[in-house]
Amino acid sequence: MSSLSRLLFLCFCFSLLFFSSLSEEDDQYRKTYIVYMGSHPKDQVSSTPLSSHHHMRLLQEAIGSTFAPHCLLHSYKRSFNGFVAKLTETEAKKVSEMEGVISVFPNEELQLHTTRSWDFMGFSEQVERVPSVESDIIVGVFDTGIWPESPSFLDHGYGPPPPKWKGSCEVSLNFSCNNKIIGAQSYRSDGRYPIDDIKGPRDSNGHGTHAASTVAGGLVRQASMLGLGTGTARGGVPSARIAAYKVCWSDTCSGADVLAAFDDAIADGVDIISLSVGPKRPIPNYFNDPIAIGTFHAMRNGILTSSSAGNEGPRPFTLTNFSPWALSVAASTTDRRFLTAVQLGDGRKFNGVTINTFDLNGTQYPLVHAGNIPNVTGGFNGSISRFCLGNSVDRELVKGKIAVCDSIVLPSDVGSLESALGIIMQDGSPKDLTAAFPLPASHLGTQQRPLISSYLNLTRIPTATILKSTELKLEAAPLVASFSSRGPNPTTPDILKPDVIGPGVEILAAWSPIRSPSDAKGDNRKLLFNIISGTSMACPHATAVAAYVKSFHPSWSPAALKSALITTAFPMRGDLYPEAEFAYGSGHINPLGAVNPGLIYNASEIDYIRFLCGEGYNTTLLRIITKDNSTCSPTNSGLVYDLNYPSFALFTYISTPFSQVYKRRVTNVGSTNSTYKATIFAPSELNITVNPSTLSFKALEEELKFEVTIEGKINGSIASASLVWDDGVHKVRSPIIVFDSDTFPR
Ligand SMILES: *[C@@H]1O[C@H](CO)[C@@H](O)[C@H](O)[C@H]1NC(C)=O
Ligand SMILES: *[C@@H]1O[C@H](CO)[C@@H](O)[C@H](O)[C@H]1NC(C)=O
Ligand SMILES: *[C@@H]1O[C@H](CO)[C@@H](O)[C@H](O)[C@H]1NC(C)=O
Ligand SMILES: *[C@@H]1O[C@H](CO)[C@@H](O)[C@H](O)[C@H]1NC(C)=O
Ligand SMILES: *[C@@H]1O[C@H](CO)[C@@H](O)[C@H](O)[C@H]1NC(C)=O
Ligand SMILES: *[C@@H]1O[C@H](CO)[C@@H](O)[C@H](O)[C@H]1NC(C)=O
Ligand SMILES: *[C@@H]1O[C@H](CO)[C@@H](O)[C@H](O)[C@H]1NC(C)=O
Ligand SMILES: *[C@@H]1O[C@H](CO)[C@@H](O)[C@H](O)[C@H]1NC(C)=O
Ligand SMILES: *[C@@H]1O[C@H](CO)[C@@H](O)[C@H](O)[C@H]1NC(C)=O
Ligand SMILES: *[C@@H]1O[C@H](CO)[C@@H](O)[C@H](O)[C@H]1NC(C)=O
Ligand SMILES: *[C@@H]1O[C@H](CO)[C@@H](O)[C@H](O)[C@H]1NC(C)=O
């Protein structure tokens, strides 16, 4: 994770120190645990919900009748079974031994991970739509809540919510829903509402409003961030309805609350879930991961979850959302970037990045290197103040000047530079996670450092100005964002993750006017639209594409929607990235292509159950999860290679010969009579065969089987290939990646 992205996430990571005095005495030995108990008995979803009494009884049975009721914080009862409770370690162990309990794990903190992007991917305002079906699609957005007054969420022309909707609106203060935002709930299982957030579903952060409007915001003409990025802001499915589930607060997001939102959203009747939140570290067991559990139950109820890959790149194994039953989305650039130019007194101009809405009108101001004005009384010298940290720069001496810093500065806390007139940062950190500062600022690279340094040394009165950001059209796009988390898949390396990549850099979308773009004290800019970056922005683009596909094919399963996105993605340029598919999956989302994929790699709950059996999850465990007759017999236990996934990955050893067979089946969703031929694109170190290599379909919905054999010996850390089924109309492309386990040790 780059230093800037770390800094940007700090705001979600500070601890709960000032609440600890509220706890009762023996509660201080208790931690919050999530107790997961699988599905309800079949057909009981939401009809006869279990009561929290049931969970209380279980707790008393495990721990003794002394168990205090206030320690049971929340019961999951609408879509699956389980609860959240404050337990000591010993109590947690006792509970984990109770019959029917699948897993007991600590409630970990999670973290949060516009509109040129649609046109960039060939998805214009005029594309064909099925408005009546699209407006029946309900997108569940799990995030920081929503700003209902945003112009993106006006409900003119919308009828009442579709009849299938069973959710509700948590009306609080002056928050209310409309026919666009048809549901809104907030979740805080510990009841400790932070004082600097708003109780209820209103978004005081902006992140959730941004995500929701990227998926399903209506058209807003002449939208801009104070003049930057002016154009029409729109979501990918502008007619769809939004249900906002606030799971993240100004201090934290928790697994228990995300799971509570899944419990409700599934029962409420959402069609698709967008989740731009993830754990801080990958969790190795699917059933100790609240997001893997929630997305599993969503899948078994026919709901696809689209999730963000994480912002911990570019190191390998940094993905945090990677369940095979959900979609994992990486982040890329579009052909629009924002540049912030710096002009020195001698006329030379350097282009940096940041989102700078301030206009200094071209006026030159004194330029000073922060290393030359340390805060001496504070005990700092120039070798510290050159990095501009905290109070290291003399506030008085920097007043009215533009400061040059040899490092990036935290936008929400510029320290002593708050009295400066502008900031020029110069360092080698990646330039993708662009930020807005509370004063004019530009981020340059290290190559300009000697030029500016010699200008400062050789000029009697050095001056500079910082220009308002301008838009730049880039031919080289999309590129993978450096911050985007990379594969391999930390738990199941033989399943390729991320699945796809989508726009996540400098995205303009709706915002909460009560959070300034820099989040700094004293930044009084109030925005209805903001430009931000992250896999959190890429995920809602993929959610929208899946919803768009669903509006043409309402009966498609979550796996079918996923397959459509994966096999139609625009290939990325592998030569630019040594980590190849681990950066971008099958490629960039392609909304128009995804509607008509030709073939589908389908999968249902039973396929995932087989996969789990093969991964060592046993019958006892699976029966509790599914509450049916699932068994892990040898005939019902599938190899990971045989999960009907639309991509292929093989974890192997360099210079060691291998041969692996993959079983697959594809469903014809193209034309009645069609003959597909397999084509393999592979480097010479791989021999890949497909059997049969021709598939002749006689009907729609017909399913045919084939096998892919991958043989060879890799001589580098990664070998990339692909399989394309082609009927002359559709090109159904699956990426293939073979990689060395010593280069990517688990
Ligand atoms: C909520 O109501 C209060 C009091 O009427 C008002 O001051 C405030 O601006 C309102 N907030 C929003 C977001 O509408
Ligand atoms: C730039 O010019 C505008 C319009 O003349 C003025 O309102 C603004 O204050 C000026 N800004 C600065 C930093 O001088
Ligand atoms: C500057 O301060 C740091 C930390 O206080 C110290 O380690 C360093 O030696 C100082 N440098 C100079 C040139 O005085
Ligand atoms: C120097 O730093 C101290 C804290 O370390 C701070 O209180 C003081 O205001 C700073 N002085 C200047 C001139 O920046
Ligand atoms: C500018 O001066 C500083 C200190 O005097 C020196 O460290 C630096 O190398 C000089 N820069 C250039 C480009 O000459
Ligand atoms: C995929 O499988 C599901 C579950 O078996 C089924 O409902 C669906 O019709 C199948 N086909 C597609 C294209 O989703
Ligand atoms: C099934 O797995 C669970 C959890 O890993 C374990 O406690 C149990 O003993 C296993 N059952 C059998 C029959 O192997
Ligand atoms: C499980 O299998 C038994 C016997 O084969 C059958 O009677 C029962 O209905 C099945 N239960 C479910 C939930 O499918
Ligand atoms: C598909 O092919 C069969 C046999 O060749 C033929 O009878 C049928 O009419 C064809 N259907 C369509 C829709 O072309
Ligand atoms: C790997 O070996 C193949 C031939 O087996 C050769 O064509 C290719 O250039 C080699 N690649 C590397 C990275 O050495
Ligand atoms: C690929 O197959 C051919 C023909 O069977 C064989 O000669 C060649 O050695 C194989 N290459 C690799 C890398 O296994």
Short mmCIF file of C-alpha atoms and ligand atoms in Angstrom, two decimals, residues 657-658 683-688 711-714, ligand 11:
data_model
loop_
_atom_site.label_atom_id
_atom_site.label_comp_id
_atom_site.label_asym_id
_atom_site.label_seq_id
_atom_site.Cartn_x
_atom_site.Cartn_y
_atom_site.Cartn_z
CA PRO A 657 6.84 -30.51 -15.78
CA PHE A 658 3.11 -30.56 -15.04
CA PRO A 683 3.40 -19.17 -25.12
CA SER A 684 5.61 -22.02 -26.30
CA GLU A 685 6.28 -23.24 -22.77
CA LEU A 686 2.64 -24.35 -22.46
CA ASN A 687 0.82 -27.06 -24.41
CA ILE A 688 -2.91 -26.56 -24.00
CA GLU A 711 0.85 -29.22 -19.81
CA GLY A 712 4.37 -27.94 -19.94
CA LYS A 713 7.10 -26.45 -17.84
CA ILE A 714 7.25 -22.76 -17.03
C1 LIG B 11 4.27 -29.89 -26.28
O1 LIG B 11 3.83 -30.99 -27.01
C2 LIG B 11 4.71 -31.37 -28.04
C3 LIG B 11 4.06 -32.50 -28.83
O2 LIG B 11 3.50 -33.44 -28.01
C4 LIG B 11 6.04 -31.81 -27.43
O3 LIG B 11 6.94 -32.14 -28.43
C5 LIG B 11 6.59 -30.66 -26.61
O4 LIG B 11 7.75 -31.05 -25.93
C6 LIG B 11 5.59 -30.17 -25.58
N1 LIG B 11 6.09 -28.98 -24.96
C7 LIG B 11 6.07 -28.82 -23.65
C8 LIG B 11 6.59 -27.50 -23.15
O5 LIG B 11 5.67 -29.66 -22.88
#
